[in-house]
Backbone as JSON, one array per atom type, in Angstrom:
{
  "sequence": "XXXXXXXXXXXXXXXXXXXXXXXXXXXXXXXXXXXXXXXXXXXXXXXXXXXXXXXXXXXXXXXXXXXXXXXXXXXX",
  "N": [[-11.15, -8.46, -7.44], [-12.15, -6.86, -9.07], [-12.6, -3.86, -10.65], [-12.42, -2.48, -8.96], [-10.49, -1.17, -7.89], [-9.46, 0.72, -9.7], [-8.13, 3.73, -10.35], [-6.14, 3.64, -9.76], [-2.41, 2.62, -10.49], [-1.77, 1.17, -13.23], [0.66, -0.69, -12.24], [0.39, -0.51, -9.03], [-2.27, -1.91, -8.78], [-1.9, -4.71, -10.34], [0.17, -5.63, -8.3], [-1.6, -5.82, -5.85], [-3.99, -7.15, -6.96], [-2.88, -9.67, -7.77], [-2.12, -9.55, -4.31], [-3.71, -10.28, -3.2], [-5.27, -13.19, -3.87], [-3.2, -14.48, -3.18], [-4.09, -14.32, -0.79], [-3.76, -12.58, 1.12], [-4.12, -8.98, 2.79], [-5.3, -5.83, 2.32], [-5.32, -2.49, 1.74], [-5.9, -0.06, 1.07], [-4.32, 3.6, 1.6], [-3.66, 6.04, 0.36], [-5.21, 7.1, -1.95], [-4.58, 8.93, -4.81], [-1.8, 8.37, -4.09], [-0.86, 6.26, -4.71], [-0.7, 4.99, -2.5], [-0.81, 1.75, -0.64], [-1.09, -0.81, 1.67], [0.13, -4.16, 3.13], [-1.3, -6.59, 4.34], [-0.62, -10.52, 7.0], [-1.04, -11.83, 9.07], [0.36, -10.99, 11.1], [2.13, -9.35, 9.8], [3.47, -6.45, 8.31], [2.73, -4.76, 5.46], [3.59, -1.1, 4.41], [3.55, 0.54, 0.84], [4.75, 2.05, -1.86], [3.62, 3.5, -4.58], [3.85, 0.68, -5.77], [6.35, -0.19, -5.82], [8.03, 0.78, -4.7], [9.2, -0.21, -1.64], [9.51, -1.24, 2.16], [11.95, -2.86, 1.98], [13.42, -0.92, 0.17], [15.08, 1.26, 1.82], [13.88, 3.89, 1.77], [11.07, 4.19, 2.76], [10.14, 5.17, 5.35], [10.89, 8.3, 5.0], [9.72, 8.62, 2.54], [6.8, 7.74, 3.22], [6.1, 9.56, 5.57], [6.01, 12.11, 4.33], [3.63, 11.87, 3.67], [1.1, 13.3, 4.58], [-1.76, 12.11, 5.53], [-0.78, 9.55, 5.1], [0.41, 9.07, 7.45], [-0.73, 10.03, 9.64], [-2.46, 7.7, 9.42], [-0.36, 5.17, 10.16], [0.18, 6.53, 12.74], [-1.36, 6.03, 13.9], [-2.2, 3.58, 14.42]],
  "CA": [[-11.26, -7.17, -7.65], [-12.89, -6.95, -10.37], [-12.92, -2.79, -11.17], [-13.08, -1.36, -7.36], [-8.67, -0.33, -7.74], [-9.95, 0.94, -11.65], [-8.03, 4.27, -10.06], [-4.9, 3.07, -9.12], [-2.1, 2.69, -11.66], [-1.4, 0.01, -12.71], [1.19, -1.36, -11.17], [-0.21, -0.77, -8.25], [-4.08, -2.59, -9.42], [-1.31, -5.79, -10.37], [0.8, -5.51, -7.25], [-3.22, -5.36, -5.47], [-4.48, -8.5, -7.73], [-1.84, -10.76, -6.79], [-2.29, -10.04, -2.69], [-5.34, -10.96, -3.42], [-5.15, -13.94, -4.83], [-2.95, -14.73, -2.29], [-4.78, -14.45, 0.41], [-3.4, -11.17, 2.1], [-5.13, -8.17, 3.33], [-5.23, -4.62, 0.87], [-5.87, -1.6, 2.24], [-6.18, 1.52, -0.16], [-3.87, 4.57, 2.3], [-4.07, 7.54, -0.34], [-5.66, 6.62, -3.71], [-4.13, 10.07, -5.5], [-0.86, 7.97, -4.05], [-1.19, 4.77, -4.95], [0.08, 3.99, -1.04], [-1.12, 0.61, -0.43], [-0.54, -1.16, 2.82], [-0.91, -5.11, 2.83], [-0.95, -6.97, 6.15], [-1.02, -11.02, 5.98], [-0.99, -12.0, 9.92], [1.38, -9.68, 12.05], [3.44, -8.45, 9.72], [2.85, -5.26, 7.54], [4.17, -3.94, 4.15], [3.3, 0.02, 3.27], [3.93, -0.01, -0.65], [4.52, 3.25, -2.61], [3.71, 3.24, -6.37], [3.95, -0.36, -6.41], [8.03, -0.4, -5.9], [8.55, 1.54, -3.02], [8.74, -1.13, 0.44], [10.65, -1.41, 3.63], [13.13, -3.38, 1.39], [13.87, -0.07, 0.15], [15.58, 2.83, 3.66], [12.99, 5.87, 1.57], [9.89, 3.88, 2.1], [9.88, 6.1, 6.29], [10.49, 9.63, 4.59], [7.84, 8.67, 2.05], [5.23, 7.49, 5.12], [5.98, 10.7, 6.97], [5.71, 13.1, 4.35], [1.99, 12.26, 3.72], [-0.28, 13.82, 6.25], [-2.67, 11.45, 5.69], [-0.87, 8.59, 5.32], [1.48, 9.52, 8.5], [-1.83, 9.72, 10.54], [-2.51, 6.09, 9.43], [0.45, 4.92, 10.82], [0.43, 6.23, 14.25], [-2.62, 5.27, 15.09], [-2.67, 1.97, 14.31]],
  "C": [[-12.11, -6.31, -8.24], [-13.82, -4.91, -10.61], [-12.2, -2.01, -9.76], [-10.92, -0.58, -7.13], [-9.04, 0.33, -8.54], [-9.14, 2.71, -10.69], [-6.48, 4.33, -9.96], [-3.77, 3.05, -9.95], [-1.84, 1.18, -11.52], [-0.62, -1.39, -12.34], [0.68, -1.32, -9.88], [-2.27, -2.37, -8.42], [-2.93, -4.1, -9.82], [-0.69, -6.72, -9.04], [-0.98, -6.15, -6.03], [-4.24, -7.02, -5.41], [-4.08, -9.65, -6.78], [-1.77, -11.25, -5.09], [-3.27, -10.89, -3.06], [-5.84, -12.38, -3.36], [-4.16, -14.77, -3.88], [-3.03, -15.2, -0.62], [-4.16, -13.21, 1.95], [-3.65, -9.76, 1.98], [-4.36, -7.04, 2.41], [-6.06, -3.55, 1.88], [-5.19, -0.55, 1.5], [-5.43, 2.66, 1.07], [-4.08, 5.68, 2.18], [-4.24, 6.71, -1.57], [-4.93, 7.7, -4.37], [-2.0, 9.47, -5.16], [0.05, 7.31, -4.63], [-0.19, 4.22, -3.74], [-0.43, 3.29, -0.48], [-1.04, -0.08, 1.91], [-0.56, -3.45, 2.95], [-0.24, -5.73, 4.25], [-1.53, -8.74, 6.15], [0.2, -11.04, 7.86], [-0.12, -11.37, 10.83], [2.33, -9.23, 11.4], [3.06, -7.81, 8.2], [3.56, -4.49, 7.1], [3.19, -2.57, 3.81], [4.08, -0.57, 1.6], [3.64, 1.56, -1.82], [4.74, 2.96, -3.74], [3.6, 1.82, -6.37], [5.42, -1.03, -6.52], [8.88, 0.01, -5.0], [8.66, 0.65, -1.95], [9.62, -0.72, 0.79], [11.85, -2.03, 2.8], [14.25, -1.98, 0.47], [14.02, 1.25, 1.21], [13.79, 3.43, 3.38], [11.25, 4.81, 2.55], [9.27, 4.61, 3.98], [10.18, 7.3, 5.51], [8.79, 9.28, 3.37], [6.13, 8.92, 3.29], [5.2, 8.78, 5.5], [5.97, 11.77, 5.6], [4.5, 13.2, 3.1], [1.51, 12.38, 4.37], [-0.69, 12.21, 7.3], [-2.09, 9.67, 5.87], [-0.24, 7.96, 6.39], [0.71, 9.45, 9.37], [-2.12, 8.72, 10.43], [-2.04, 5.02, 10.56], [1.02, 4.66, 12.3], [-0.67, 6.03, 14.67], [-2.96, 4.36, 15.1], [-1.22, 1.67, 15.35]]
}
């Protein structure tokens, strides 16, 4: 990881470090909003600010309110 995610919030950086340690693919979707995508096999998880996930039913509106993230999700 070594500083490549330095612009993100500390909690997001810690989450990314743990995901990488576990062999999970990490993609930053929006640096300002700390929006990331974690992917392992066929499972994809969208996370905002390290605390808002699909376990939280509010993730869909969070994706939709972010135009850039919405474009990325719809392309996939």
